[in-house]
XYZ file of C-alpha atoms in Angstrom:
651
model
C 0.000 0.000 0.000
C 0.982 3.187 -0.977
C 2.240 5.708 2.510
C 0.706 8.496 0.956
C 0.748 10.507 4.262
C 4.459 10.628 3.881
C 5.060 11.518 0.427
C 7.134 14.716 2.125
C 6.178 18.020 0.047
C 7.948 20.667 1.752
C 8.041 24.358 0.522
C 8.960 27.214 3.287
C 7.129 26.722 6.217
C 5.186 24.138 4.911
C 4.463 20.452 4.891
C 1.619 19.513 2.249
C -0.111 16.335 3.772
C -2.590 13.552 1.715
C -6.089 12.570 3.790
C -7.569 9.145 2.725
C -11.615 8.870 2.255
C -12.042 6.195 4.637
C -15.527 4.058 3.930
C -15.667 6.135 0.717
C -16.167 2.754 -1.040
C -19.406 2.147 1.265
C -21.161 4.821 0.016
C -23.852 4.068 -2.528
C -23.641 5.190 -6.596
C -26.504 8.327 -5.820
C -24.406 9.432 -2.920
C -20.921 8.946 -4.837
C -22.605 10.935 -7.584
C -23.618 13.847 -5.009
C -20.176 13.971 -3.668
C -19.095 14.512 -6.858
C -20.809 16.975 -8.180
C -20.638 19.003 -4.750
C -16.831 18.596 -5.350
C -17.347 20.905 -8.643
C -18.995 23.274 -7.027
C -16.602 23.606 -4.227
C -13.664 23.688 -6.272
C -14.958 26.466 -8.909
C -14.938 28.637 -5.263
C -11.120 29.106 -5.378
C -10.897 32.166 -7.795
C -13.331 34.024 -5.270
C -11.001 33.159 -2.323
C -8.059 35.020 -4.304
C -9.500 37.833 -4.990
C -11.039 38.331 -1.711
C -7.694 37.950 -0.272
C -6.074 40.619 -2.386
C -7.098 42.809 -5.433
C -4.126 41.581 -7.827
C -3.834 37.923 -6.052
C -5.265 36.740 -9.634
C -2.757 38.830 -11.902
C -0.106 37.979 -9.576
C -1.038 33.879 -9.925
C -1.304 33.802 -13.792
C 1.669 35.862 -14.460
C 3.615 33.852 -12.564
C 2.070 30.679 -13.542
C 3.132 31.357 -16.961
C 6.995 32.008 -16.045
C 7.208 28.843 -13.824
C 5.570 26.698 -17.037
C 7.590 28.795 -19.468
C 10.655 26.169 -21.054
C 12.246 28.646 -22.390
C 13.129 30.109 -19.246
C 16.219 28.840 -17.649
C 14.786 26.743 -14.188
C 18.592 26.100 -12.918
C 18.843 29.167 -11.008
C 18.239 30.354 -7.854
C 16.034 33.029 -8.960
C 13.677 30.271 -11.153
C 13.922 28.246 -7.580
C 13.267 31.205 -5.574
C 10.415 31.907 -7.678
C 8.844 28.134 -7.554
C 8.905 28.410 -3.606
C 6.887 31.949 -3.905
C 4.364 30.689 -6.180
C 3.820 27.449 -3.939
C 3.164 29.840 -0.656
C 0.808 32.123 -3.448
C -0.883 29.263 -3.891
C -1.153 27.655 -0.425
C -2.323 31.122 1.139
C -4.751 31.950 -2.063
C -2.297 34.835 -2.549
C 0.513 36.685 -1.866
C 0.390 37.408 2.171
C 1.127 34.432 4.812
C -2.200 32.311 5.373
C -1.887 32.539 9.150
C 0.443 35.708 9.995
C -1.020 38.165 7.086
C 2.511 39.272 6.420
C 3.455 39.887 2.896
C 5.638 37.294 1.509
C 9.064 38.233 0.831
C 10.357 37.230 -2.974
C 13.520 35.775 -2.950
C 14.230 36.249 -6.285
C 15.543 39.577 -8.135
C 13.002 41.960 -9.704
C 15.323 42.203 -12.703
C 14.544 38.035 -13.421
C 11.116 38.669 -13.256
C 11.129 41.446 -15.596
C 13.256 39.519 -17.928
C 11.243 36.117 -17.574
C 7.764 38.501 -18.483
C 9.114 39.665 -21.501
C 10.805 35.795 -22.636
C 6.833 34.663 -21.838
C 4.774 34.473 -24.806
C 2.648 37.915 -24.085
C -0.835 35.836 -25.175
C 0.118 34.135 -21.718
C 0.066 36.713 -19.277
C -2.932 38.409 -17.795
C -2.757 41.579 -20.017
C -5.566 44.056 -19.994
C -6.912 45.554 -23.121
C -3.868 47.535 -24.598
C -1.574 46.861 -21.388
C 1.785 45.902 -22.593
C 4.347 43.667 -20.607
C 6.019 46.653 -19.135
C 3.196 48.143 -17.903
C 2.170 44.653 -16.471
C 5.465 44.894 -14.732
C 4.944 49.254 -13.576
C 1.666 47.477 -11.745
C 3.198 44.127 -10.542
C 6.536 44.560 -9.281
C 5.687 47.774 -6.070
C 3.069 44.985 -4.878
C 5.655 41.882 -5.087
C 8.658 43.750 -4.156
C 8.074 46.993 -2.298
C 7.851 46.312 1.780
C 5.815 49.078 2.738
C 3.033 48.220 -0.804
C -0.315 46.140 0.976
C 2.076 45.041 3.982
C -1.017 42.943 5.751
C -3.526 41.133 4.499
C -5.752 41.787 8.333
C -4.198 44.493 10.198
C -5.489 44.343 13.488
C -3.173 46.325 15.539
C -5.100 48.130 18.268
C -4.896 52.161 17.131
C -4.675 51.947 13.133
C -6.874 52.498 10.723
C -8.133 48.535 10.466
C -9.355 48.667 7.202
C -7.485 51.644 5.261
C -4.070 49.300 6.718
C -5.753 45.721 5.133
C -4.915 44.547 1.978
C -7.716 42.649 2.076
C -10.058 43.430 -1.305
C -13.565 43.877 1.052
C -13.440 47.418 1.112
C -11.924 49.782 -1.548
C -11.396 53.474 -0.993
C -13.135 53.657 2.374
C -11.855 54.129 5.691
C -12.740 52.138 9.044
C -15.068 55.077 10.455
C -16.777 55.158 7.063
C -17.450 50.922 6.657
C -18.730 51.257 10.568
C -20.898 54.666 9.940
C -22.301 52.629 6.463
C -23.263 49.474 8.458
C -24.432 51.085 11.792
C -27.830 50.007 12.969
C -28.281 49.329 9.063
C -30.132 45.479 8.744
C -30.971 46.213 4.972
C -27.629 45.885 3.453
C -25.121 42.839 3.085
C -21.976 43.403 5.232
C -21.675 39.340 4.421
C -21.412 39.110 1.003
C -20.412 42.109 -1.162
C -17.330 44.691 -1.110
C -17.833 47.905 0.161
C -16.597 50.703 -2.328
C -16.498 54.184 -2.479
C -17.420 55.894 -5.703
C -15.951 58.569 -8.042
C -18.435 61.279 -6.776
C -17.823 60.144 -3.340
C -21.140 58.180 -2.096
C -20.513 54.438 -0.873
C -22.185 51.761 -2.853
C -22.126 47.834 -2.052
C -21.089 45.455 -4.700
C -22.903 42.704 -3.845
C -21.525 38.975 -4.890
C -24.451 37.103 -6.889
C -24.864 35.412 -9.773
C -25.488 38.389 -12.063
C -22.984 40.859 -9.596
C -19.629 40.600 -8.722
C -17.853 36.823 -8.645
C -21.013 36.655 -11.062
C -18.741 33.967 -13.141
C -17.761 31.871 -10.294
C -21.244 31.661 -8.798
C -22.514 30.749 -11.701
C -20.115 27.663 -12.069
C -20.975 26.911 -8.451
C -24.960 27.095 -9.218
C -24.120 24.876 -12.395
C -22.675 21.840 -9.907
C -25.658 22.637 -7.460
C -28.080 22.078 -9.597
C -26.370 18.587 -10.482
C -25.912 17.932 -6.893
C -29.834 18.418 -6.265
C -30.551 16.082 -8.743
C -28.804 13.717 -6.961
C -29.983 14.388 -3.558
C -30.575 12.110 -0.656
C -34.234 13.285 0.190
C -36.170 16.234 -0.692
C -34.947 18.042 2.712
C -31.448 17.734 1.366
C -32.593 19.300 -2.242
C -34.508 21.855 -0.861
C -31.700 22.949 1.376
C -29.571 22.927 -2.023
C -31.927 25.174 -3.672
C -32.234 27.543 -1.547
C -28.291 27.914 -1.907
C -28.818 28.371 -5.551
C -31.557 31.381 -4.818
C -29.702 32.950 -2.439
C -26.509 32.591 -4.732
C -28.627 33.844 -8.090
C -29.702 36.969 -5.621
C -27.782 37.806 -3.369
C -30.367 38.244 -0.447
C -29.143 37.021 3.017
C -32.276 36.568 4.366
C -32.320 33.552 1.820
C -29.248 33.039 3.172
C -30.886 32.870 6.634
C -33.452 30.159 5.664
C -30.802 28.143 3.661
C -28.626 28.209 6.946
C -31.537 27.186 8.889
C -32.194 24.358 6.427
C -29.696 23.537 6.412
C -28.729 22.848 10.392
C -32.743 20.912 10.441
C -31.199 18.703 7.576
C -30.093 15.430 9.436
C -31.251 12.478 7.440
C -28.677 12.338 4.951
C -24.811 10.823 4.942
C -23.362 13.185 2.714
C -23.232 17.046 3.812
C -21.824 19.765 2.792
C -20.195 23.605 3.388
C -20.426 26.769 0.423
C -20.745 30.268 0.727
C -19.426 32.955 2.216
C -18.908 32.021 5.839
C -16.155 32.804 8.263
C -15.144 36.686 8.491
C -11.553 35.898 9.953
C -10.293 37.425 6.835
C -11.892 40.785 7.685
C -10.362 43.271 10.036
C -13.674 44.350 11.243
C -14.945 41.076 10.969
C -18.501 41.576 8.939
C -17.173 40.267 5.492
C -17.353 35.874 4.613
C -14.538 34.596 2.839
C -15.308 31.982 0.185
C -15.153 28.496 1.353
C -16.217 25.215 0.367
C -15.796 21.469 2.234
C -17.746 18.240 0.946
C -17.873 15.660 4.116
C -19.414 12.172 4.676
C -19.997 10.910 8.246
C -17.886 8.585 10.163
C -20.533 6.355 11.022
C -18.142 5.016 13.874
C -16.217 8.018 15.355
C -19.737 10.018 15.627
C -20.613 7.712 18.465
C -18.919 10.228 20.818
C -20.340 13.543 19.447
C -23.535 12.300 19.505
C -22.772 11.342 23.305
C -22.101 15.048 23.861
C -24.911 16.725 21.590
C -27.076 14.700 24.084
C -26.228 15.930 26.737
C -26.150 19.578 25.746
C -28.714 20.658 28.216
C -26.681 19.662 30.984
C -23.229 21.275 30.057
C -25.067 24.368 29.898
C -26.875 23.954 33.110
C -23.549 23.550 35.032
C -21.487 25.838 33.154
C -19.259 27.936 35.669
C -20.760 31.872 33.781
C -23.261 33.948 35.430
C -26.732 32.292 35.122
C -27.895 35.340 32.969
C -25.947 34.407 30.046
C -26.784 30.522 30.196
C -29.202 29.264 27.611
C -32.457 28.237 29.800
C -33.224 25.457 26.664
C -30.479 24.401 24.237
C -32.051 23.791 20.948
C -31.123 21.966 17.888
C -27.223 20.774 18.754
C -25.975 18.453 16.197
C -22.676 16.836 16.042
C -21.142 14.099 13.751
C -17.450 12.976 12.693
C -17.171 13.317 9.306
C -14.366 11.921 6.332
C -13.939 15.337 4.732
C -14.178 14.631 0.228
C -13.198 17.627 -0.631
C -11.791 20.830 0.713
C -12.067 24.367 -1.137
C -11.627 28.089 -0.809
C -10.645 29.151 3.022
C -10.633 25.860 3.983
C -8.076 24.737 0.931
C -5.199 23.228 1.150
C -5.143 24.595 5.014
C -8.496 23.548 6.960
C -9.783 23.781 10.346
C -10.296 20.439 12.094
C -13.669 21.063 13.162
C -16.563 23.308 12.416
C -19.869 24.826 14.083
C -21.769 26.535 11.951
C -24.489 28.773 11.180
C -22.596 31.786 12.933
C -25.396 34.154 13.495
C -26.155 34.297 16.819
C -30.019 34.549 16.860
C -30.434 31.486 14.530
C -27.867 29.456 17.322
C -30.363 30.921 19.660
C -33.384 29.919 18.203
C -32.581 26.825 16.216
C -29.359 25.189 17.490
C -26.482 24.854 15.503
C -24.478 21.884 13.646
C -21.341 20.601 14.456
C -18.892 18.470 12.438
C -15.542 16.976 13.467
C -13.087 16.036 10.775
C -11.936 12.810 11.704
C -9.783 11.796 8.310
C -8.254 15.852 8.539
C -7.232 15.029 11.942
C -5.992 11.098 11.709
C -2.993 13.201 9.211
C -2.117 15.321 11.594
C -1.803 12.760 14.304
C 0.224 10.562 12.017
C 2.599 13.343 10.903
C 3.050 14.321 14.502
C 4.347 10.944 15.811
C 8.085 10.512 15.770
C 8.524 13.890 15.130
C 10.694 14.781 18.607
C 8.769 17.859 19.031
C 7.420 16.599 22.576
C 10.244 15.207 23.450
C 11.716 18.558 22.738
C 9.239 20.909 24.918
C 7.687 18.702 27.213
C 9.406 19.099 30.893
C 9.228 15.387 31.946
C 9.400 11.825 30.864
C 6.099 11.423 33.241
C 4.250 14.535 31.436
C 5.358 12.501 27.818
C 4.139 9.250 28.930
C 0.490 11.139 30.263
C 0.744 12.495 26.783
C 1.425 9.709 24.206
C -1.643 8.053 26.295
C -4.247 10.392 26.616
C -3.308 12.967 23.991
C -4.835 11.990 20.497
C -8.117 10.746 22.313
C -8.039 14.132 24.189
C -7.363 16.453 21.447
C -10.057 14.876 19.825
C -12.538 15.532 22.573
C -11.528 18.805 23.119
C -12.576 19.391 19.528
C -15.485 18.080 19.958
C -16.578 19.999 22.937
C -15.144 23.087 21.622
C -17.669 23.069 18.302
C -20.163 20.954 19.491
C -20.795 23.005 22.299
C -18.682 25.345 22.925
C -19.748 28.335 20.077
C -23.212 27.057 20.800
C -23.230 27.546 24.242
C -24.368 30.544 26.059
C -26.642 33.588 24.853
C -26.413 37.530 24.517
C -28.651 39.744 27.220
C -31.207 41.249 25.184
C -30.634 44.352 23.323
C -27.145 43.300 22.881
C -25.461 44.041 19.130
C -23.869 41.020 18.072
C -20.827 42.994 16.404
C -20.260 44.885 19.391
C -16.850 43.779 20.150
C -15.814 44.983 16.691
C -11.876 43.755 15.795
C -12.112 41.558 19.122
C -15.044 39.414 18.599
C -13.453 37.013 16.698
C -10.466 36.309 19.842
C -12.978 36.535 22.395
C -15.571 33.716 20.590
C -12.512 31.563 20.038
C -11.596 31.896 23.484
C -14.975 31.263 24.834
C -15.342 27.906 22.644
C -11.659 27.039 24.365
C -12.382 27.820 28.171
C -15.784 25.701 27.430
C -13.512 22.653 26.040
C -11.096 23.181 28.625
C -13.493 23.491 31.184
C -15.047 20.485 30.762
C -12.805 18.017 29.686
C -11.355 17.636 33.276
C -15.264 16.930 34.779
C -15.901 13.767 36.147
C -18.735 13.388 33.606
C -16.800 13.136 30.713
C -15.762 9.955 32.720
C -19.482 8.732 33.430
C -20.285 9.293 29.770
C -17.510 6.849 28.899
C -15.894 9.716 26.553
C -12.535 9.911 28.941
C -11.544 6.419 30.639
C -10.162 8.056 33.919
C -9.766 11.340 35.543
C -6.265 11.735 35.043
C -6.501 11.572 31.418
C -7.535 15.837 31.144
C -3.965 16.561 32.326
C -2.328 15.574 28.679
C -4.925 18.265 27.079
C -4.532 20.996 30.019
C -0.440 20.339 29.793
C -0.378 20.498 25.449
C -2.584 23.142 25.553
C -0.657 25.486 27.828
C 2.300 24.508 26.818
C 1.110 25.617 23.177
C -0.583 29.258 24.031
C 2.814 29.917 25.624
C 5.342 28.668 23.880
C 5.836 26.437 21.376
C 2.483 27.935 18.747
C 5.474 30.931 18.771
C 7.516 28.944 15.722
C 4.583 30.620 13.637
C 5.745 34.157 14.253
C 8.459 36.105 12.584
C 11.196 37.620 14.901
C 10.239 40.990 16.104
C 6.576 39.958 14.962
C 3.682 40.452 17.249
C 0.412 37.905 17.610
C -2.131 38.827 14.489
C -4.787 35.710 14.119
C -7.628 35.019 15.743
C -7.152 31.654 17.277
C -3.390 31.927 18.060
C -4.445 35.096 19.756
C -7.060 33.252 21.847
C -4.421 30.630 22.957
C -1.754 33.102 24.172
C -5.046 35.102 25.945
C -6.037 31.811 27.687
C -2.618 30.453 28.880
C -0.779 34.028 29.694
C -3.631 34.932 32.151
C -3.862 31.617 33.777
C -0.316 31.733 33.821
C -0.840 35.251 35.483
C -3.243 34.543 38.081
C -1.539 30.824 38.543
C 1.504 31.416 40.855
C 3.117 28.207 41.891
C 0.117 25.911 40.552
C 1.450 26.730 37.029
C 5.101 28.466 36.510
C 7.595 28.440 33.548
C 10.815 27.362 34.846
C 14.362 26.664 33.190
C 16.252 23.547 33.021
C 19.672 22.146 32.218
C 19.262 21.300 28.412
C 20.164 17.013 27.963
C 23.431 17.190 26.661
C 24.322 20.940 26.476
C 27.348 22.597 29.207
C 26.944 23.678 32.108
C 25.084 26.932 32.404
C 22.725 26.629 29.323
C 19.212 26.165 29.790
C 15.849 25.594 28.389
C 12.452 26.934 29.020
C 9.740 24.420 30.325
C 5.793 24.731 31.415
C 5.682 23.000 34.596
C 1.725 22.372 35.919
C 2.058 21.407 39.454
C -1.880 21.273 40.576
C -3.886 21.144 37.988
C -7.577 21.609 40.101
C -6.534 24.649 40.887
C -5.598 25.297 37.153
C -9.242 24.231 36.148
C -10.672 26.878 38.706
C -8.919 29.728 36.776
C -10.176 28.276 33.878
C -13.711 28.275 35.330
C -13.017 31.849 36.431
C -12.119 33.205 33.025
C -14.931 31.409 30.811
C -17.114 33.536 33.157
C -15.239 36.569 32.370
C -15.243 36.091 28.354
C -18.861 34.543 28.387
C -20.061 38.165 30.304
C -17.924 40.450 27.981
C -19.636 38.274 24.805
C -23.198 38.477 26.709
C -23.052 41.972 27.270
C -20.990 43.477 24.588
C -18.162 45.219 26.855
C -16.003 46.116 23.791
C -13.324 47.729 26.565
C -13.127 44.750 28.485
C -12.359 42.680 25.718
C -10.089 45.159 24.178
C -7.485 45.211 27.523
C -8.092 41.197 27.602
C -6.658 40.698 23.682
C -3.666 43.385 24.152
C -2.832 42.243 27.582
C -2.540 38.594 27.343
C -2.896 38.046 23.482
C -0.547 40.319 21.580
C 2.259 40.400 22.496
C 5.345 38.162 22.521
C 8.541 37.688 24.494
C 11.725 38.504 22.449
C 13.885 36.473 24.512
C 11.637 32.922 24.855
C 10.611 33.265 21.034
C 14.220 33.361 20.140
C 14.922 30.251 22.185
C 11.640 28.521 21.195
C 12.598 29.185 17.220
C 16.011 27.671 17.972
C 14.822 24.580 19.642
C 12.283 24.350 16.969
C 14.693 24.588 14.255
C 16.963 21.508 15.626
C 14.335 19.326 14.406
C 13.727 20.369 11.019
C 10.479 20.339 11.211
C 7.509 22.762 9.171
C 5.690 24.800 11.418
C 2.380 24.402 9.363
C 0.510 21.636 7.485
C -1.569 21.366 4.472
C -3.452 18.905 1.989
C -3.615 17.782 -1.298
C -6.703 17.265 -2.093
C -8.017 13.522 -3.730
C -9.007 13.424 -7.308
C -12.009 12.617 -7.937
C -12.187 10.968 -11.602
C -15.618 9.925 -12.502
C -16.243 6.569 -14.626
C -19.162 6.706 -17.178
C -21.412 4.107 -19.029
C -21.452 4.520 -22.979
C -24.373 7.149 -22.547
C -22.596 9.436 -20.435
C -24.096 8.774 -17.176
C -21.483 8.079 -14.125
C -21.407 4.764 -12.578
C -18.460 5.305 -10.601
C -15.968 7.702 -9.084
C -12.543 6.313 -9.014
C -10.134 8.446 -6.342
C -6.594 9.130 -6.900
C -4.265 10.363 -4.302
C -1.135 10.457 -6.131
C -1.337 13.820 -7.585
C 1.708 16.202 -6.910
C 0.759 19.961 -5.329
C 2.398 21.652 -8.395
C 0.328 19.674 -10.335
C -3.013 20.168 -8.877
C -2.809 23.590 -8.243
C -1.897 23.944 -11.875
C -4.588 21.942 -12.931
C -7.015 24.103 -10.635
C -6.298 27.141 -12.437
C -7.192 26.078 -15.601
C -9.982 23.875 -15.071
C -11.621 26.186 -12.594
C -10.329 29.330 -13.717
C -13.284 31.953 -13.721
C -12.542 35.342 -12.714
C -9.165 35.697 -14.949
């Protein structure tokens, strides 16, 4: 059998990983056709993605597409290889500014060779506008490539600045923070979700809204195409009405279709195959009111749902005991629904980098009136365990050979769980006093939610119940999760940051918030303490989290879920604001520089992504598919070669 988990593409900062579709061969011809067709539609998302991300991410791509294909360019240098590495992190962050730190990349290659290597390509190549020649190509091009101080974040969410004038995100153009917030004060009519924000030549701001027959108007389209085919195909009419009212929605652009499709969707339970498309999570907007593109196709894990189901059932009494203020604790949780699910096919903001789990719909008063749906990805996650192993990273950071053994028992099972809870629960969990604007925390909301969802996990992963329910098999198994997780929010999640770089993303920011105040309010139940390093002279150290009662380390937990779930409930926007820049933002010179040296001893990439399975369909002499053969030995230059011509729609 084929190790395709270790076929090691490294580029960077980067390892590119392969997930298997585990039972895919169980699932019935109808439901292999619906997978398919889904897996069109999520793919013709990626275009969208790129441009959201940045206004010449799509110039930027084909341009340099066509050098790196180009034979007649010379690809024995160190400028062609420079260039191949640039391209690959283009591709893995849907443009040209770090998928996780925002920061733009910096090329590695000269500008002169990429002048040159534009005018060796065949012009009919390039992405030339109507009477643009190469050079002028290049007079646009080369200040956003090469020039430092040109777009220098992607989400700029340094307390003080201008958020959105300092993005180079492409959600607003020409307007200024103050003028986006005036726009979409106390304003329900308009679509802060899906459509860029632009100021005019005479002045007035006008919403481009992303449809069918509006902006991304090609993409859509393409998307509404594969719908159609998937609703065809559908499980049960729930399932096909669910897809249509994506397709209305998409063909108009109105949330509150949006709103019933998300509704829909959550009620839609019957069938095995699911699915994610639209414009969802607003990480990728510094005021956090704009969905990036994103697309997943899942099947359940029959077997690993067992334990989500476990928890969804037993919703109603996590909230009851939760540690917050009885005010903000839901009196009835409604609707929570939680599977493991084999992911198919990943797309937009969740391609080739993807979260591990998801709750979704995000707006607050459906969660409150309808529940919310929960997914775990178990065949995302089995990678990342199996990557991990033998990889002397614990070894490296972990203080003790006691603390490793806790780990390498409890730890994969625990992560797991903590997963679970954290979507399954967590995000669903609590509710907003009445009166209170969802959006109030601005810039902060998307920290504090992810922090809230954490303390919840955290919270509840060392109760005795967890133990009753048969989901932990003792009660010293928490400690692995309690000891990783610290241990990550303080130290070693650090390797992600540049030198001299503060904390800029959402869920790195909630870690660091989580484990620097326990840390804080801690003293000797939870210290950072140096130790001789194993075979280094005398004198030289290393850093180590040491956890000496950990009770007392679930009581400050307790303490600060109370604290986040009243700043969420009631919208303190000043609370949360000294919360994020106190705990969240900033980093220690001295540790990060030791932390990126340990880290570099093992040669190891700091982040992980996947290569996606193709799916190849098999059809009968009249056209019809009768099978869907997968094939997971496609290279990443390949495939993201192939994506941008088969799915090329905006460019």
């Amino acid at each position: 059998m084929i190790d395709f988990q270790y076929r090691d593409e490294r580029f960077a900062d980067i390892q590119m990983l392969r997930y298997r579709l585990n039972g895919f061969e169980g699932l019935t011809l109808q439901q292999k056709r619906l997978v398919y067709f889904l897996s069109q539609a999520t793919l013709y998302g990626r275009d969208i993605t790129f441009d959201q991300f940045g206004r010449y991410n799509l110039v930027i791509r084909k341009t340099l597409e066509a050098v790196y294909t180009d034979l007649r360019i010379d690809h024995d240098t160190d400028d062609f290889r420079a260039l191949a590495v640039y391209l690959k992190r283009l591709w893995f962050s849907s443009g040209i500014h770090h998928h996780y730190g925002c920061e733009k990349f910096k090329p590695e290659f000269s500008k002169k060779f990429l002048r040159d290597a534009l005018h060796t390509v065949d012009s009919r190549r390039l992405p030339l506008a109507e009477g643009q020649t190469v050079d002028d190509l290049c007079e646009v091009l080369l200040p956003v490539i090469f020039d430092p101080t040109v777009l220098p974040k992607r989400v700029n969410k340094a307390d003080g600045e201008d958020l959105v004038a300092t993005s180079a995100c492409n959600f607003y153009q020409g307007v200024t923070q103050k003028e986006a917030e005036e726009y979409y004060k106390g304003v329900t009519t308009k679509n802060p979700l899906n459509s860029t924000l632009v100021k005019a030549d005479d002045g007035h701001i006008e919403e481009h809204v992303w449809k069918a027959d509006g902006l991304y108007g090609n993409a859509i389209r393409h998307i509404v195409y594969w719908l159609r085919k998937a609703s065809s195909v559908a499980e049960n009419e729930q399932q096909r009405h669910v897809i249509e009212l994506l397709i209305s929605y998409y063909e108009t652009g109105d949330l509150k279709l949006f709103d019933d499709y998300s509704i829909a969707w959550l009620q839609c339970l019957d069938g095995k195959v699911d699915f994610i498309n639209g414009f969802i999570e607003v990480y990728g907007d510094p005021l956090g009111l704009k969905g990036s593109w994103e697309g997943l196709v899942e099947y359940i894990d029959e077997e690993a749902t067992h334990r989500t189901q476990t928890i969804s059932r037993n919703a109603q009494w996590f909230e009851d005991h939760s540690p917050v203020d009885p005010r903000f604790r839901k009196p009835v949780v409604k609707g929570v629904t939680a599977n493991v699910i084999c992911a198919a096919m990943l797309g937009g903001d969740e391609y080739p980098a993807t979260a591990i789990g998801i709750n979704l719909p995000n707006a607050d008063w459906i969660r409150a009136q309808y529940g919310s749906k929960s997914i775990t990805i178990s065949n995302i996650t089995d990678a990342y365990n199996k990557a991990a192993h033998g990889s002397g990273f614990k070894e490296e950071f972990v203080i003790d050979q006691k603390t490793l053994e806790l780990i390498d028992r409890y730890g994969d099972l625990c992560d797991d769980l903590h997963t679970d809870l954290h979507e399954c629960l967590g995000h669903g969990s609590g509710q907003l006093l009445p009166g209170t604007d969802p959006d109030a925390l601005k810039a902060y909301g998307n920290t504090i939610e992810e922090a809230r969802a954490d303390l919840f996990a955290l919270y509840y992963i060392a109760d005795p119940k967890l133990v009753e329910l048969s989901l932990l098999p003792d009660n010293e198994a928490y400690k692995s999760q309690y000891y990783t997780y610290m241990m990550n929010g303080l130290m070693t999640q650090l390797v992600r940051i540049e030198p001299g770089h503060q904390i800029e993303e959402a869920h790195m920011r909630n870690r660091s918030l989580i484990a620097h105040w326990c840390l804080e309010h801690a003293g000797d139940a939870m210290t950072l303490i140096t130790l001789p390093s194993p075979g280094e002279g005398s004198g030289v150290g290393s850093t180590y989290l040491q956890i000496n009662d950990y009770p007392r380390l679930r009581q400050l937990i307790a303490k600060l879920l109370a604290e986040i779930q009243r700043i969420k409930s009631e919208g303190d926007y000043e609370a949360a604001r000294q919360l994020v820049e106190r705990y969240a933002v900033k980093v220690d010179p001295v540790l990060h520089e030791e932390v990126l040296a340990r880290y570099r001893k093992l040669n190891l990439a700091p982040y992980k992504g996947f290569i996606n399975p193709w799916l190849l369909p098999v059809y009968d002499e009249n056209g019809d598919i009768i099978d869907l053969q997968i094939n997971y030995s496609e290279s990443y230059d390949h495939q993201m070669l192939r994506y941008s011509t088969e799915y090329a729609t905006l460019i």
